[in-house]
C-alpha atoms as one frame of an Amber mdcrd trajectory, in Angstrom:
protein
  -8.046   2.295 -13.878 -10.918   2.927 -16.271  -9.133   4.537 -19.141 -11.250
   7.603 -20.126 -10.299   8.876 -16.723  -6.889   9.664 -18.125  -7.639  12.803
 -20.041  -9.606  14.095 -16.727  -6.851  13.218 -14.599  -4.369  15.354 -16.353
  -6.827  18.611 -16.090  -7.436  17.632 -12.322  -3.541  17.658 -10.988  -2.771
  20.151 -13.057  -5.512  22.186 -11.251  -3.911  21.395  -8.094  -0.681  23.846
  -9.410  -3.020  26.671  -9.250  -2.344  27.709  -5.837  -2.145  26.032  -2.331
  -5.331  25.152  -1.101  -7.084  27.115   1.775  -8.352  23.948   3.707  -7.453
  22.868   7.147  -4.500  21.324   7.381  -3.762  17.547   8.044  -2.892  17.302
  11.746  -2.089  14.627  14.509  -5.340  13.914  14.945  -5.979  13.126  11.241
  -3.184  10.843  11.503  -4.348   9.370  14.698  -7.618   8.409  13.009  -6.063
   6.691   9.930  -4.011   4.740  12.203  -7.056   3.584  14.282  -8.684   2.667
  11.250  -5.705   0.812   9.392  -4.098  -0.948  12.532  -6.775  -3.176  13.442
  -7.339  -4.239  10.078  -3.478  -4.892   9.837  -3.641  -7.134  12.872  -6.828
  -9.131  11.644  -4.434  -9.844   8.327  -7.025  -7.759   6.002  -4.688  -4.738
   5.093  -1.388  -5.094   3.755   0.725  -2.140   2.177   1.649   1.604   2.106
  -0.464   4.537   2.771   0.861   8.164   1.503  -1.149  11.463   1.903   0.206
  14.842   0.583  -1.273  18.154   0.992   0.035  21.354  -1.076   2.794  19.096
  -2.400   4.117  18.117   0.795   3.850  14.562   2.014   2.059  14.722   5.587
   1.593  11.044   6.219   3.290   7.726   5.018   3.106   4.617   6.893   3.551
   0.887   5.776   1.504  -2.128   7.158   1.508  -5.694   6.698   4.261  -8.073
   4.964   5.921  -7.940   1.910   6.388 -11.457   2.268   3.804 -13.143   4.338
   5.703 -16.517   4.390   8.761 -15.286   5.834   7.487 -12.440   7.474   9.325
  -9.508   5.576   7.611  -6.235   6.718   6.555  -4.103   3.826   8.468  -0.662
   4.475   7.995   2.932   2.495  10.594   1.570   0.358   8.472  -1.555  -0.968
   7.530  -1.487  -4.757   4.292  -2.630  -5.478   2.339  -3.833  -8.841   0.382
  -0.589  -9.907  -1.814  -2.513 -12.562  -3.777  -0.479 -14.746  -2.137   2.684
 -13.336   0.147   1.848 -15.769  -2.282   2.885 -18.385  -1.845   6.479 -17.429
   2.085   6.294 -18.011   1.040   4.735 -21.551  -1.075   7.553 -22.025   1.467
  10.157 -21.111   3.581   8.719 -23.756   1.113   8.776 -26.185   0.152  12.498
 -25.579   4.177  13.056 -26.171   4.084  11.441 -29.349   1.133  13.260 -30.624
   2.604  16.600 -29.093   5.711  15.681 -31.409   3.829  14.826 -34.475   4.985
  11.435 -34.061   1.635   9.822 -33.739  -2.045  10.880 -34.468  -5.026   9.533
 -33.042  -6.596   8.768 -36.458  -3.937   6.772 -37.521  -4.730   3.271 -38.564
  -3.302   0.486 -36.449  -2.229  -1.600 -39.566   0.057   1.933 -40.247   2.330
   0.427 -37.965   1.422  -3.353 -38.002   0.837  -4.820 -40.638  -1.913  -7.427
 -40.987  -3.773  -6.105 -37.763  -7.546  -7.413 -37.797 -10.542  -5.415 -39.183
 -14.227  -6.094 -38.064 -16.208  -8.185 -40.298 -17.586  -5.080 -41.891 -13.918
  -4.186 -42.951 -13.880  -1.256 -40.486 -10.115  -0.777 -39.572  -9.249   0.356
 -35.653  -7.406   3.546 -34.955  -5.004   4.582 -32.527  -8.240   6.586 -30.874
 -10.374   3.429 -30.340  -7.273   1.754 -28.661  -6.957   4.549 -26.630 -10.672
   4.795 -25.594 -11.039   0.992 -25.724 -13.398   0.845 -28.593 -11.160  -1.117
 -30.943 -13.074  -4.423 -30.416  -9.865  -6.300 -28.666 -10.684  -8.644 -25.696
  -9.634  -7.728 -22.155  -7.336 -10.824 -22.153  -6.278 -12.775 -25.302  -4.012
 -14.874 -23.181  -4.728 -18.376 -21.202  -3.721 -18.605 -17.510  -0.975 -21.020
 -18.587   0.593 -18.657 -21.214   0.616 -16.056 -18.184   2.966 -17.663 -16.416
   5.761 -17.187 -19.024   7.377 -14.373 -20.709   5.245 -12.901 -23.732   6.637
 -10.190 -25.655   4.474  -7.130 -27.034   4.440  -8.734 -30.481   3.467 -12.060
 -28.952   0.282 -10.281 -27.677  -0.168  -8.674 -31.211  -0.130 -12.048 -32.823
  -2.597 -13.359 -30.714  -4.876 -10.968 -31.499  -4.507 -11.187 -35.063  -5.225
 -14.936 -34.653  -8.475 -14.073 -32.475  -9.788 -11.315 -34.434 -11.981  -8.522
 -33.360 -15.195  -8.627 -30.661 -17.054  -6.242 -32.580 -16.910  -3.342 -35.248
 -14.173  -0.739 -33.886 -15.922   2.363 -32.414 -19.295   0.759 -32.050 -19.200
   0.170 -28.585 -16.559   0.285 -25.425 -14.821  -2.970 -23.798 -12.236  -2.405
 -21.379  -9.318  -3.676 -22.751  -5.739  -4.613 -20.988  -4.860  -6.077 -24.372
  -5.491  -3.198 -26.503  -3.080  -0.951 -24.180  -0.338  -3.815 -25.086  -0.843
  -3.030 -28.920  -0.608   0.552 -27.866   2.728  -0.477 -26.237   3.965  -2.301
 -29.426   3.049   1.132 -31.871   5.095   3.049 -29.210   8.190   0.622 -29.563
   7.821   0.560 -33.178   7.891   4.522 -33.268  10.815   5.043 -30.758  12.731
   1.844 -32.333  13.294   0.681 -28.585  11.803  -1.265 -25.778   8.847  -0.451
 -24.226  10.307  -0.621 -20.851  13.112   2.068 -22.058  10.512   4.534 -23.301
   8.828   4.879 -20.219  12.534   5.364 -18.240  13.144   7.862 -20.582  10.273
   9.461 -20.859   8.213   9.479 -17.760  10.180   7.674 -15.003  13.430  10.060
 -15.174  11.906  13.535 -15.815   9.078  12.548 -13.110  11.831  11.577 -10.960
  10.144   8.175 -10.152  13.312   6.587  -9.145  12.023   3.274  -8.169   9.719
   2.859 -10.800  10.391   0.220 -13.535   8.707  -2.274 -16.061  10.027  -5.128
 -14.998   9.051  -8.973 -15.986   8.731 -11.236 -13.145  11.993 -13.603 -13.838
  14.451 -10.709 -13.084  15.126  -9.853  -9.533  13.835  -6.651  -8.473  14.909
  -5.365  -5.100  12.433  -4.517  -2.458   9.783  -6.040  -4.651   6.661  -6.977
  -2.482   5.111 -10.504  -3.466   1.322 -10.722  -4.182  -1.676 -11.936  -2.117
  -5.106 -12.731  -2.100  -7.782 -12.978   0.675  -8.958 -16.442   0.418  -9.579
 -19.584   2.539  -7.549 -22.442   3.859  -8.757 -25.583   5.693 -12.460 -23.624
   5.821 -10.751 -20.836   7.479 -10.361 -16.842   5.759  -6.619 -17.059   5.237
  -4.227 -15.139   3.265  -3.223 -17.124   0.361  -0.424 -16.696  -2.620  -1.615
 -15.245  -5.745  -0.959 -17.251  -8.586   2.272 -17.367 -10.718   2.279 -15.128
 -13.364   4.929 -13.029 -15.465   3.186  -9.815 -15.923   4.773  -9.150 -19.559
   1.354 -10.200 -20.977   0.393  -6.583 -19.426   3.159  -4.372 -21.006   1.528
  -1.016 -21.540  -1.338  -2.155 -19.594  -0.562  -3.273 -15.818   3.200  -4.509
 -15.785   4.813  -1.308 -13.875   6.264  -1.667  -9.996   6.725   1.317  -7.889
   6.684   2.582  -4.590   4.078   5.161  -3.199   6.466   8.023  -3.578   6.995
   7.161  -7.218   3.547   7.861  -7.745   3.566  11.307  -5.662   6.549  12.599
  -7.648   4.299  11.658 -11.015   1.287  13.976  -9.574   3.969  16.279  -8.783
   5.355  16.345 -12.188   2.091  16.664 -14.068   1.128  19.630 -11.870   4.315
  21.306 -12.983   3.851  20.028 -16.563   7.529  18.616 -16.596   6.559  15.646
 -18.317   5.712  17.913 -21.627   2.212  16.083 -21.665  -0.451  18.376 -23.199
  -3.783  18.882 -21.552  -6.576  17.972 -23.648  -9.367  20.778 -24.101 -13.011
  20.633 -24.074 -13.212  17.594 -21.868 -15.802  17.625 -19.185 -15.595  19.552
 -16.025 -15.342  18.064 -12.461 -16.146  19.386  -9.282 -12.763  20.393  -7.342
 -14.656  19.766  -4.028 -14.701  16.010  -4.874 -12.257  13.408  -4.951 -10.963
  12.181  -8.403  -9.768   8.832  -8.439  -7.841   6.156 -10.511  -7.492   2.324
  -9.598  -5.245  -0.449 -10.631  -5.552  -4.173  -9.817  -3.682  -7.165 -10.690
  -2.683 -10.391  -9.449  -2.360  -9.971  -5.696  -1.594  -5.859  -6.198  -4.037
  -3.145  -5.845  -3.272   0.615  -6.324  -5.372   3.830  -5.814  -4.221   7.315
  -7.070  -6.414   9.852  -5.736  -6.533  13.846  -5.546  -8.988  16.532  -3.986
  -8.201  19.462  -5.694 -10.082  22.130  -3.578  -8.203  20.726  -0.156  -4.725
  20.368  -2.065  -4.883  16.378  -1.143  -3.196  13.983  -3.069  -4.057  10.114
  -1.825  -1.960   7.015  -2.601  -2.557   3.544  -1.362  -0.609   0.696  -2.523
  -1.312  -3.266  -1.418  -0.232  -6.339  -1.959  -3.313  -8.134  -0.543  -6.031
  -8.035  -2.551  -8.859  -7.667   0.426 -12.346  -6.264   0.825 -10.917  -4.011
   3.479  -8.387  -1.900   0.994 -11.353  -0.149  -1.030 -12.861   0.491   2.452
  -9.550   2.093   3.706  -9.650   4.133   1.209 -13.183   5.471   1.238 -12.869
   6.080   5.022  -9.761   7.918   4.378 -11.417  10.173   1.745 -14.207  10.920
   3.771 -11.687  12.024   6.773  -9.633  14.182   4.335 -12.968  15.661   2.820
 -14.232  16.436   6.584 -16.700  14.162   6.282 -18.201  11.480   9.067 -16.182
   8.073   8.807 -18.363   4.905   8.479 -17.903   1.501   9.528 -15.278  -0.923
   7.722 -17.613  -4.147   6.695 -15.523  -7.125   7.786 -15.771 -10.696   5.537
 -18.023 -12.978   7.247 -17.074 -16.555   8.400 -16.936 -19.550   5.807 -20.215
 -21.497   6.196 -21.351 -24.806   4.387 -23.436 -25.027   1.517 -25.075 -28.168
   0.030 -25.011 -26.746  -3.963 -23.423 -29.181  -6.233 -20.126 -27.221  -7.723
 -20.686 -29.068 -10.871 -24.062 -27.535 -11.366 -22.680 -23.743 -11.412 -19.434
 -23.972 -13.138 -19.462 -22.387 -16.584 -19.457 -19.081 -18.309 -21.806 -16.203
 -17.550 -22.305 -12.333 -19.113 -22.179  -9.253 -17.569 -24.079  -6.188 -18.701
 -20.941  -4.923 -20.625 -20.434  -8.368 -22.574 -17.594  -9.439 -20.799 -17.389
 -13.087 -20.158 -17.286 -14.297 -16.545 -15.973 -17.553 -15.460 -16.828 -19.830
 -12.764 -14.440 -22.824 -11.916 -13.175 -25.045  -9.477  -9.552 -25.450  -8.187
  -8.516 -28.265  -5.956 -12.062 -28.037  -4.352 -12.112 -24.130  -4.248 -14.830
 -22.336  -6.330 -13.560 -19.366  -8.313 -15.297 -16.288 -10.240 -12.283 -15.610
 -12.771  -9.233 -15.533 -10.411 -11.085 -14.304  -7.265 -12.067 -17.412  -4.706
 -15.428 -17.352  -3.329 -17.042 -19.323  -0.517 -20.566 -19.916   1.206 -21.786
 -17.659   3.783 -24.971 -19.490   3.978 -26.680 -22.643   2.170 -27.247 -20.242
  -0.666 -25.277 -17.080  -0.630 -21.680 -16.678  -1.829 -19.169 -14.103  -0.888
 -15.871 -12.600  -2.736 -13.503 -11.805   0.065 -11.521  -9.778  -2.330 -14.226
  -7.381  -3.080 -17.047  -8.208  -0.602 -19.517  -8.885  -3.367 -22.287 -11.365
  -2.508 -24.068 -13.284  -5.068 -26.387 -16.317  -5.370 -27.233 -18.762  -8.442
 -30.106 -19.320 -10.248 -31.384 -23.088 -11.087 -33.479 -24.196 -14.149 -36.007
 -27.228 -13.700 -33.237 -29.707 -14.492 -30.760 -28.238 -11.574 -28.206 -26.394
 -13.508 -27.579 -22.985 -12.745 -28.585 -20.854 -15.627 -27.759 -17.483 -13.724
 -25.783 -15.397 -11.390 -27.778 -13.467  -9.218 -25.178 -10.132  -7.960 -26.670
  -8.736  -4.721 -26.167  -5.058  -4.508 -27.208  -2.553  -1.718 -29.813  -1.023
  -4.554 -30.949  -4.345  -5.939 -30.027  -7.545  -7.584 -28.109  -8.008 -11.205
 -28.890 -11.137 -13.543 -25.435 -12.592 -15.424 -26.953 -15.007 -17.475 -25.283
 -18.111 -18.398 -24.158 -18.514 -22.111 -23.001 -22.146 -22.086
């Protein structure tokens, strides 16, 4: 989820509570259209998860597709628990706002008030709670290596890594999306409440919102009905469902560590509409058109989560998946069109794997996007990855990322080494220069 949307999120869901919509009601025809959209993608092994639709606070559609465990062919059910990724940040934000209302926390508090020795910028500007909340503290998105992410890490461990690495820029000078920054928020919440963040969530969010299946659970403990995470990748030069890498999501506490069912998120929306979470609504934020969808996204290690509302028609849409696939965001797009009485469009399927003569060693390296984030291209057992996303050739020059549908090429210098990624978009190309 892109974090600043939390404030708008709270306003939007509360606007749903002002009265029942006068929109056309969800009917069997709508359900049949969704089935016709998703079932073929399910059979092609492109979609795996649960879709829940509610209108005027009543669930009108809830179905499961695909497998919670693909190797053992255990089907997903409506009780399956999925990683909700950065939707966890919504929950952290709710707790922050509760603590502000209770005068236990202030947005202008310096982080070092709670964490002694927290780094400052080179110009000695110290970051605040507000900087953390708005992703403007100068903290990297991730401060851990892939190897470190396979074992349990406490919030204190993450804080110590940030102390060792320092800040990337002067706090408040710009925005850089940071999951590690939200783990710092979780640590501050632990210090204020004198209990683990998981217990704080249970007491302040899950229990009052009736999110009976939700939990902040590390990877090692058994969690009944937890789906395994998968990516759409390749095997033997064919498109295939592949296992997500082994990770313990404890390194994302406060940022992406929660598991929940679709009904849990439905109950979260209902609790916010009814103001039962004691969360104040921030005033003077930008207004949004109630005729348009407002949505929040979470993604992590094989899981993808969407939580959307359409106030004018009283709709809530929740999609949880355990297969990162180009089909997932398209399913969301098509259902949003349908529920808003707009024409559905064609779902674009991933192209087949082709061959390429490009030397992998010439393109492996680090590149930078327009937000200043580092993009790593690496080779794992003969397969190419952009960050954690596998990509493959669809012709001699063009590559495709099957979890997103992104197409890209590489630009080469006179020595034959790639000096930029050329990302291909419908409205043009974006150049990501090499930095090493």
